[in-house]
Amino acid sequence: MRLFFGLQLSQQSSLSIDHWRTTSLPPLTHPVPLVNFHITLTFLGNLDQRRLGQLAEAADEIVSQPFMLTLDELGFWNKPGILWLGCKEASPILLTLTTKTKHSANQLGFATEKRSYQPHVTLARRCESPPPAPIIPSGFTQEFQNFALYESVSTRSRVRYNIINEWSLG
């Protein structure tokens, strides 16, 4: 199982971001379907299904609180060709939650990514170059009241992100 901890965007936020992407950016070759919009907290990689219980117990111990996050920065990672929507200023609560999910996974012996954390929603993959500046600036604010454990399921035609378990932030 390929797993990660993440934040689910509301349906309204996903629809608003998708509408903004469609009307403010040029057509994208490989847009991410809006049903897959999320913000990754900690990527866990491939894990044995028998360890799900341990991971859920560790997540049960994470204490946090709801927080607001504004997605207001368009970014591009050249090497993987990822176009993303992130935040100019990440919530301290979000950063602490990320640290806690990573620590919980590490305590169980799971290897997590070492690179610095950039909260974002992936808008498109396999982009050859960054698009021009958007016609309409981004600015989507949402309150997050839960975090989730997701499974990434790949098929021949697409990837789906399924929520396995969810925890309240307060």
CSV table of C-alpha atoms in Angstrom, one decimal:
chain,number,residue,atom,x,y,z
A,1,MET,CA,0.0,0.0,0.0
A,2,ARG,CA,1.3,3.4,-1.0
A,3,LEU,CA,0.3,5.8,1.9
A,4,PHE,CA,0.4,9.4,3.0
A,5,PHE,CA,-1.1,11.6,5.7
A,6,GLY,CA,-2.9,14.6,4.1
A,7,LEU,CA,-5.6,17.2,4.3
A,8,GLN,CA,-8.8,16.9,2.2
A,9,LEU,CA,-10.0,20.0,0.5
A,10,SER,CA,-13.7,20.7,0.7
A,11,GLN,CA,-15.8,20.1,-2.4
A,12,GLN,CA,-16.4,23.9,-2.6
A,13,SER,CA,-12.6,24.7,-2.4
A,14,SER,CA,-11.8,22.0,-5.0
A,15,LEU,CA,-14.5,23.3,-7.4
A,16,SER,CA,-13.3,26.9,-6.9
A,17,ILE,CA,-9.6,26.0,-7.5
A,18,ASP,CA,-10.6,23.9,-10.6
A,19,HIS,CA,-12.6,26.8,-12.0
A,20,TRP,CA,-9.7,29.2,-11.3
A,21,ARG,CA,-7.2,26.8,-13.0
A,22,THR,CA,-9.5,26.5,-16.1
A,23,THR,CA,-10.2,30.2,-16.5
A,24,SER,CA,-6.9,31.8,-15.3
A,25,LEU,CA,-4.2,29.5,-16.8
A,26,PRO,CA,-3.6,28.2,-20.4
A,27,PRO,CA,-4.8,24.7,-21.1
A,28,LEU,CA,-2.7,22.1,-19.2
A,29,THR,CA,-1.7,18.8,-20.8
A,30,HIS,CA,-1.9,16.7,-17.7
A,31,PRO,CA,-4.2,18.4,-15.1
A,32,VAL,CA,-4.8,16.6,-11.9
A,33,PRO,CA,-8.5,15.7,-11.5
A,34,LEU,CA,-10.2,17.9,-8.9
A,35,VAL,CA,-11.3,14.7,-6.9
A,36,ASN,CA,-7.5,14.2,-6.2
A,37,PHE,CA,-6.9,17.7,-4.8
A,38,HIS,CA,-5.4,17.4,-1.4
A,39,ILE,CA,-2.5,18.7,0.7
A,40,THR,CA,0.1,16.1,1.7
A,41,LEU,CA,1.3,16.3,5.3
A,42,THR,CA,3.7,13.4,5.3
A,43,PHE,CA,4.5,10.9,2.5
A,44,LEU,CA,5.0,7.4,3.9
A,45,GLY,CA,5.6,5.4,0.7
A,46,ASN,CA,4.9,1.7,0.3
A,47,LEU,CA,3.8,0.0,3.6
A,48,ASP,CA,2.7,-3.5,4.6
A,49,GLN,CA,-1.1,-3.5,5.2
A,50,ARG,CA,-0.5,-5.4,8.4
A,51,ARG,CA,1.1,-2.2,9.9
A,52,LEU,CA,-2.0,0.0,9.3
A,53,GLY,CA,-3.2,-0.6,12.9
A,54,GLN,CA,0.1,0.7,14.3
A,55,LEU,CA,-0.1,3.7,12.1
A,56,ALA,CA,-3.7,4.4,13.1
A,57,GLU,CA,-2.9,4.1,16.8
A,58,ALA,CA,0.0,6.5,16.4
A,59,ALA,CA,-2.2,9.0,14.6
A,60,ASP,CA,-4.8,8.6,17.4
A,61,GLU,CA,-2.3,10.2,19.7
A,62,ILE,CA,-1.7,13.3,17.6
A,63,VAL,CA,-3.2,16.4,19.2
A,64,SER,CA,-3.8,19.5,17.2
A,65,GLN,CA,-6.5,22.1,16.5
A,66,PRO,CA,-8.4,23.3,13.4
A,67,PHE,CA,-6.7,26.0,11.3
A,68,MET,CA,-7.2,28.3,8.4
A,69,LEU,CA,-5.0,28.0,5.3
A,70,THR,CA,-4.9,30.3,2.3
A,71,LEU,CA,-3.6,29.0,-1.0
A,72,ASP,CA,-2.3,32.1,-2.8
A,73,GLU,CA,0.9,31.2,-4.5
A,74,LEU,CA,1.4,29.5,-7.9
A,75,GLY,CA,4.6,27.5,-8.1
A,76,PHE,CA,6.4,25.1,-10.4
A,77,TRP,CA,9.0,22.4,-9.8
A,78,ASN,CA,11.0,22.0,-13.0
A,79,LYS,CA,12.6,18.6,-12.6
A,80,PRO,CA,9.3,16.7,-12.0
A,81,GLY,CA,7.3,19.2,-14.0
A,82,ILE,CA,4.8,19.9,-11.3
A,83,LEU,CA,2.5,22.9,-11.3
A,84,TRP,CA,1.2,23.6,-7.8
A,85,LEU,CA,-0.9,26.0,-5.7
A,86,GLY,CA,0.6,26.7,-2.3
A,87,CYS,CA,0.6,29.3,0.5
A,88,LYS,CA,2.9,32.2,0.9
A,89,GLU,CA,2.6,31.8,4.7
A,90,ALA,CA,1.9,28.4,6.1
A,91,SER,CA,0.0,28.2,9.4
A,92,PRO,CA,2.2,27.4,12.4
A,93,ILE,CA,-0.5,24.8,13.3
A,94,LEU,CA,-0.1,23.1,9.9
A,95,LEU,CA,3.7,23.0,10.2
A,96,THR,CA,3.4,21.5,13.7
A,97,LEU,CA,0.8,18.9,12.5
A,98,THR,CA,3.2,18.0,9.7
A,99,THR,CA,6.0,17.5,12.2
A,100,LYS,CA,3.8,15.4,14.4
A,101,THR,CA,2.7,13.1,11.6
A,102,LYS,CA,6.3,12.7,10.4
A,103,HIS,CA,7.5,12.0,14.0
A,104,SER,CA,4.8,9.4,14.5
A,105,ALA,CA,5.8,7.6,11.3
A,106,ASN,CA,9.5,7.8,12.1
A,107,GLN,CA,8.8,6.4,15.6
A,108,LEU,CA,7.3,3.3,14.0
A,109,GLY,CA,10.4,2.9,11.8
A,110,PHE,CA,8.9,4.3,8.6
A,111,ALA,CA,11.2,6.4,6.4
A,112,THR,CA,9.8,9.8,5.5
A,113,GLU,CA,11.0,12.4,3.1
A,114,LYS,CA,13.9,14.6,4.2
A,115,ARG,CA,13.3,17.6,1.9
A,116,SER,CA,11.8,20.8,3.3
A,117,TYR,CA,8.0,20.9,3.5
A,118,GLN,CA,6.0,23.0,1.0
A,119,PRO,CA,2.3,22.7,1.6
A,120,HIS,CA,0.6,22.7,-1.8
A,121,VAL,CA,-2.2,21.3,-4.1
A,122,THR,CA,-0.8,19.7,-7.3
A,123,LEU,CA,-2.6,21.3,-10.3
A,124,ALA,CA,-0.9,19.5,-13.1
A,125,ARG,CA,1.9,17.0,-13.7
A,126,ARG,CA,4.4,16.4,-16.5
A,127,CYS,CA,4.5,20.1,-17.5
A,128,GLU,CA,7.3,21.0,-19.8
A,129,SER,CA,7.6,24.6,-18.5
A,130,PRO,CA,5.8,26.9,-16.1
A,131,PRO,CA,2.7,28.7,-17.5
A,132,PRO,CA,2.6,32.5,-17.7
A,133,ALA,CA,1.3,34.3,-14.7
A,134,PRO,CA,-2.4,33.7,-14.1
A,135,ILE,CA,-4.9,36.1,-15.4
A,136,ILE,CA,-6.7,36.2,-12.1
A,137,PRO,CA,-4.6,35.9,-8.9
A,138,SER,CA,-5.2,32.9,-6.7
A,139,GLY,CA,-6.5,33.2,-3.1
A,140,PHE,CA,-8.5,30.3,-1.6
A,141,THR,CA,-9.0,30.1,2.1
A,142,GLN,CA,-10.3,27.0,3.9
A,143,GLU,CA,-10.5,25.8,7.5
A,144,PHE,CA,-9.2,22.3,8.1
A,145,GLN,CA,-10.8,20.4,10.9
A,146,ASN,CA,-9.5,16.9,10.1
A,147,PHE,CA,-6.5,15.1,8.7
A,148,ALA,CA,-6.5,11.7,7.0
A,149,LEU,CA,-4.5,8.7,6.0
A,150,TYR,CA,-4.7,8.3,2.2
A,151,GLU,CA,-3.9,5.3,0.0
A,152,SER,CA,-2.6,6.1,-3.5
A,153,VAL,CA,-4.0,3.6,-5.9
A,154,SER,CA,-2.5,3.5,-9.5
A,155,THR,CA,-4.3,2.0,-12.4
A,156,ARG,CA,-3.3,2.1,-16.1
A,157,SER,CA,-5.2,5.3,-16.8
A,158,ARG,CA,-5.1,7.3,-13.5
A,159,VAL,CA,-4.2,7.6,-9.9
A,160,ARG,CA,-6.9,7.7,-7.2
A,161,TYR,CA,-6.4,8.9,-3.6
A,162,ASN,CA,-8.7,7.0,-1.1
A,163,ILE,CA,-9.1,8.0,2.5
A,164,ILE,CA,-8.5,5.0,4.8
A,165,ASN,CA,-9.0,6.8,8.1
A,166,GLU,CA,-9.6,10.3,9.4
A,167,TRP,CA,-8.9,12.1,12.6
A,168,SER,CA,-10.4,15.3,14.1
A,169,LEU,CA,-8.2,18.3,14.8
A,170,GLY,CA,-9.7,19.3,18.1
